[in-house]
Amino acid sequence: MYQGALRASTSGPQRPLSMCAHSQCSGLQAGGEANLAVATRSVPVTFRRSRTLLRDGEGSLTCSRLRHGFDVPSVIVMQLRYSFRLYPDAAQQASLARAFGCARVVFNDAVRAREDARTAGRPFPTAGQLSRKLITEAKRTKERSWLGEVSAVVLQQSLRDAETAYRNFFASLGGTRKGRKLGAPRFKSRKDARQSIRFTANARWSITDHGRLNLPKIGAVKVKWSRALPTTPSSVTVIKDAAGRFFASFVIDTNPDPDAARMPATESTIGIDLGLTHFAVLSDAQKLTPHAFCGVRRRS
C-alpha cells in the first residue's frame, strides 16, 4: 500500500490557502478545489475532484497540516506512507493487545477529563496537565499501574490523538474547518474495527539486520517486505484491522532538492482533473494513465 501526503515550506508570493487537502479540510477528500503549488517554484495546481491517488490497496494523496489561511507553498515536500503486513507470534500479539488497550484507556481518560471540565464549567486541562495526571501519576496508582507495561511514547501519542480530535471538533464548530461537521470525540471501545498505536523516533524502534521490526516492550516482529524503504522512516504505526490482521505503516519524508533542481522556475499554471477512465486529465488535454501500483486487482 502506498500513500502520499503533502507538506509545505513557504517561499515566493504569499496568498491565502482557499481550501486545504488535509483531513481538516475538504480539498482532495470531499471535492472542491485546492490551489497548491505542486511543481516547485510557484506552479499552482488545481485538484477538482475527490479521488484516491497513488492507490495500491489503500491510501490517498492528502495535504499534511496545511490549515486555512496559511500561505500557498511554492515547494511541496512529499510524505510517503508505506504499509507492510506483520506476522507477530502469540506473545507479541498479547503485547500488542496490551498496548492497544493502554492507548485506548489513556485516550478515553483524556476525553473524560475534558468532559468533566466542561460539565463543571472549568477550563479544559492542558496537554501537559493531562500527561502528568493520566500517564505519569496514573502509573503510580494501583488502578493504572499496568500502564507502565507499554512504551510511554504510545501513551503520549494517544494523548496527542485526543488533542487533535478536540482541535478538529472546535475548528468545525467555529467554521474554520472545511468539510462536513464533526461531532465531539467519542470514547473508544475494544470492539472497534480498527485499533492502532504509533511509535515515533523517541520510542527507539528499529529494523533489525534480519528485516524484523523491533518495537519497544513488544519485540522483533516478522515483516513481509514488498519493497525497500527509500530512507529511514520518521514514525511507524501498528494497525490491527477487523479481520485480525496486523500492518506496519511507515511515514517517510522525501527530499525536495532533486526535484527543485530538475524543475526550473516557471510562471506556467496547469489544472489537474482526477477521473475514473484516466488517472488524471490536464488542462492542456493531456491524459495520464495510472502507474502499475494503481491497477485494480481483479478476481480470477
XYZ file of C-alpha atoms in Angstrom:
300
model
C 0.000 0.000 0.000
C 1.212 3.432 -0.841
C 0.011 6.756 0.456
C 1.265 10.229 -0.237
C 0.847 13.330 1.889
C 1.750 16.889 1.036
C 3.622 19.122 3.419
C 4.630 22.646 2.512
C 7.507 25.024 3.059
C 6.701 28.603 2.132
C 8.552 30.852 -0.298
C 7.547 33.180 -3.072
C 4.344 35.254 -3.112
C 2.026 34.864 -0.151
C -1.583 34.032 -0.837
C -4.295 32.578 1.395
C -4.957 28.881 1.017
C -8.589 28.670 -0.011
C -9.131 25.011 0.721
C -6.737 22.554 2.314
C -6.327 18.939 1.274
C -5.724 17.692 4.815
C -8.390 15.788 6.690
C -9.207 19.073 8.460
C -10.340 20.496 5.151
C -12.133 19.172 2.110
C -9.707 19.773 -0.740
C -8.955 16.294 -2.047
C -11.199 14.279 0.209
C -14.552 15.969 -0.234
C -14.290 17.597 -3.641
C -13.817 21.317 -4.207
C -10.601 22.988 -5.288
C -7.287 23.470 -3.569
C -4.686 25.791 -5.053
C -1.422 24.037 -4.298
C 1.975 24.578 -5.874
C 2.849 21.012 -6.732
C 5.710 21.594 -9.135
C 8.429 23.590 -7.466
C 8.848 27.315 -7.953
C 5.254 28.544 -7.747
C 3.338 26.335 -10.153
C -0.256 26.263 -8.882
C -2.235 23.092 -9.481
C -5.991 22.703 -9.096
C -7.477 19.460 -7.797
C -11.106 19.299 -8.836
C -12.477 16.026 -7.595
C -12.256 13.652 -4.662
C -10.332 10.636 -5.909
C -7.783 8.257 -4.470
C -4.273 8.978 -5.696
C -1.314 6.623 -5.913
C -3.539 3.842 -4.736
C -2.431 0.301 -4.033
C -4.913 -1.305 -1.692
C -5.447 1.754 0.485
C -4.023 5.226 0.605
C -4.641 8.663 -0.800
C -2.792 11.853 -1.593
C -3.656 14.381 1.099
C -2.280 17.613 2.430
C -0.402 17.323 5.713
C -1.399 20.018 8.215
C -1.969 22.880 5.817
C -4.606 24.962 7.553
C -6.972 27.588 6.228
C -5.240 30.959 5.955
C -1.684 29.659 5.545
C 0.459 30.888 2.680
C 0.362 28.919 -0.558
C 3.620 26.964 -0.751
C 5.966 27.089 -3.684
C 7.825 23.901 -2.753
C 5.903 20.767 -1.789
C 7.544 18.094 0.345
C 6.052 14.639 -0.022
C 5.399 12.429 2.947
C 5.126 8.849 1.762
C 3.426 6.102 3.724
C 4.500 2.518 3.167
C 2.416 -0.268 4.695
C 3.539 -3.856 5.186
C 1.936 -6.945 6.656
C 3.102 -8.007 10.115
C 3.139 -11.531 11.485
C 3.553 -11.308 15.271
C 3.779 -14.510 17.271
C 1.414 -15.341 20.117
C 3.436 -13.499 22.771
C 3.827 -10.432 20.557
C 0.105 -10.412 19.792
C -0.588 -10.374 23.528
C 1.845 -7.463 23.957
C 0.223 -5.593 21.076
C -3.237 -6.182 22.560
C -1.948 -4.776 25.843
C -0.550 -1.728 24.050
C -3.815 -1.185 22.147
C -5.733 -1.369 25.406
C -3.453 1.030 27.282
C -3.571 3.551 24.442
C -7.360 3.271 24.379
C -7.613 3.811 28.151
C -5.435 6.923 28.034
C -7.470 8.321 25.144
C -10.743 7.683 26.991
C -9.352 9.178 30.197
C -8.423 12.327 28.271
C -11.921 12.580 26.782
C -13.481 12.014 30.211
C -11.265 14.683 31.822
C -12.304 17.192 29.169
C -15.977 16.345 29.520
C -15.805 16.606 33.326
C -14.208 20.043 32.998
C -16.889 21.150 30.557
C -19.698 19.910 32.801
C -18.217 21.675 35.815
C -17.637 24.888 33.873
C -13.870 24.735 34.372
C -11.206 25.457 31.748
C -10.077 22.469 29.770
C -6.900 20.858 31.136
C -3.808 21.443 29.053
C -1.855 18.700 27.315
C 0.873 18.924 29.945
C -1.609 18.577 32.779
C -3.248 15.574 31.137
C 0.113 13.937 30.515
C 1.167 14.377 34.125
C -2.143 13.193 35.578
C -3.171 10.446 33.149
C 0.250 8.921 32.487
C 2.947 9.883 34.981
C 0.821 9.936 38.132
C -1.523 7.192 36.940
C 1.360 4.713 36.672
C 1.965 5.118 40.405
C -1.571 4.118 41.313
C -2.768 0.568 41.830
C -5.629 1.003 39.343
C -3.389 2.176 36.482
C -0.014 0.643 37.335
C -0.238 -1.602 34.255
C 0.264 1.459 32.049
C 3.963 1.027 32.738
C 3.952 -2.252 30.805
C 3.848 -0.444 27.452
C 6.031 2.197 25.836
C 5.451 5.708 27.175
C 5.590 7.027 23.589
C 2.473 5.012 22.726
C 0.608 6.664 25.608
C 1.834 10.145 24.686
C 0.763 9.667 21.080
C -2.682 8.565 22.247
C -2.979 11.806 24.226
C -1.917 13.718 21.128
C -4.640 11.975 19.133
C -7.218 13.138 21.687
C -5.909 16.710 21.469
C -6.107 16.590 17.675
C -9.657 15.251 17.798
C -10.789 18.133 20.020
C -8.913 20.681 17.924
C -10.678 19.475 14.795
C -14.024 19.445 16.595
C -13.741 23.054 17.751
C -12.460 24.158 14.346
C -15.509 22.511 12.795
C -17.824 24.271 15.235
C -16.172 27.612 14.535
C -16.427 27.205 10.797
C -12.664 27.338 10.209
C -12.558 23.689 9.211
C -13.884 22.926 5.776
C -15.937 19.859 5.016
C -18.608 18.042 6.963
C -19.315 18.946 10.559
C -17.545 16.845 13.129
C -19.042 15.596 16.351
C -17.335 15.645 19.713
C -14.689 12.959 20.262
C -16.234 9.717 21.483
C -14.912 7.031 23.745
C -13.023 4.230 22.056
C -14.076 0.628 22.504
C -12.204 -2.655 22.414
C -14.823 -3.725 19.862
C -13.788 -1.041 17.369
C -12.952 -2.496 13.958
C -9.587 -0.741 13.773
C -7.018 -0.379 16.527
C -3.670 1.344 16.214
C -0.663 2.558 18.153
C 2.058 4.911 16.921
C 5.789 4.880 17.620
C 7.857 7.977 16.877
C 11.641 8.191 16.782
C 11.665 8.846 20.535
C 10.459 5.285 21.093
C 13.757 3.970 19.662
C 12.142 1.378 17.457
C 14.320 -0.113 14.742
C 14.539 -2.543 11.843
C 16.910 -5.387 12.594
C 19.541 -6.797 10.272
C 17.237 -9.756 9.666
C 14.420 -7.491 8.479
C 12.267 -7.614 11.604
C 10.535 -4.625 13.174
C 11.856 -4.227 16.711
C 9.249 -2.425 18.846
C 9.838 -1.424 22.482
C 8.247 -3.807 25.006
C 6.840 -5.897 22.134
C 9.849 -7.464 20.457
C 11.129 -8.131 16.959
C 8.068 -8.699 14.778
C 8.250 -10.507 11.443
C 7.529 -8.224 8.462
C 6.605 -9.206 4.917
C 8.557 -6.662 2.895
C 7.104 -5.992 -0.555
C 9.516 -3.180 -1.370
C 12.533 -1.422 0.063
C 12.157 1.725 2.136
C 13.916 4.615 0.356
C 15.130 6.192 3.592
C 14.768 5.986 7.357
C 11.125 6.395 8.416
C 10.176 9.100 10.901
C 7.447 7.035 12.583
C 5.628 3.730 12.385
C 2.003 2.944 13.169
C 0.977 -0.610 14.026
C -2.596 -1.350 12.937
C -4.931 -4.241 13.626
C -7.912 -4.419 11.280
C -11.319 -6.020 11.707
C -10.052 -9.304 10.260
C -7.353 -9.558 12.922
C -4.512 -8.783 10.528
C -1.576 -6.628 11.609
C 0.128 -3.977 9.498
C 3.050 -1.602 9.970
C 2.648 1.807 8.326
C 5.892 3.766 7.923
C 5.994 7.531 7.287
C 8.911 8.762 5.187
C 9.840 12.358 4.358
C 11.214 12.891 0.863
C 13.912 15.354 -0.132
C 12.591 18.097 -2.487
C 16.051 19.284 -3.579
C 16.435 16.896 -6.550
C 13.023 17.904 -7.895
C 13.811 21.586 -7.349
C 16.983 21.236 -9.406
C 15.232 19.224 -12.102
C 12.258 21.585 -12.484
C 13.343 25.211 -13.018
C 11.280 28.266 -12.142
C 8.268 28.851 -14.376
C 5.157 31.008 -14.498
C 3.075 28.312 -16.148
C -0.072 27.001 -14.488
C -1.919 23.782 -15.100
C -5.115 22.181 -13.831
C -5.472 18.523 -12.914
C -8.803 16.703 -13.035
C -8.723 13.313 -11.347
C -11.049 10.934 -13.117
C -12.182 7.350 -13.448
C -11.358 6.449 -17.048
C -7.964 8.140 -16.797
C -5.833 8.683 -13.723
C -5.711 12.425 -14.430
C -6.546 14.834 -17.258
C -4.541 18.053 -17.517
C -5.917 21.386 -18.630
C -3.829 21.128 -21.822
C -5.825 17.962 -22.755
C -3.005 15.614 -21.823
C -4.240 12.355 -20.303
C -2.224 10.456 -17.721
C -2.529 6.712 -17.205
C -2.092 5.202 -13.746
C 1.130 3.552 -12.687
C 1.336 -0.180 -12.176
C 0.638 0.113 -8.446
C -2.629 1.936 -9.224
C -4.087 -1.038 -11.069
C -7.264 -2.651 -9.787
C -6.842 -6.168 -8.521
C -9.295 -8.479 -10.236
C -10.526 -11.808 -9.006
C -9.665 -14.662 -11.297
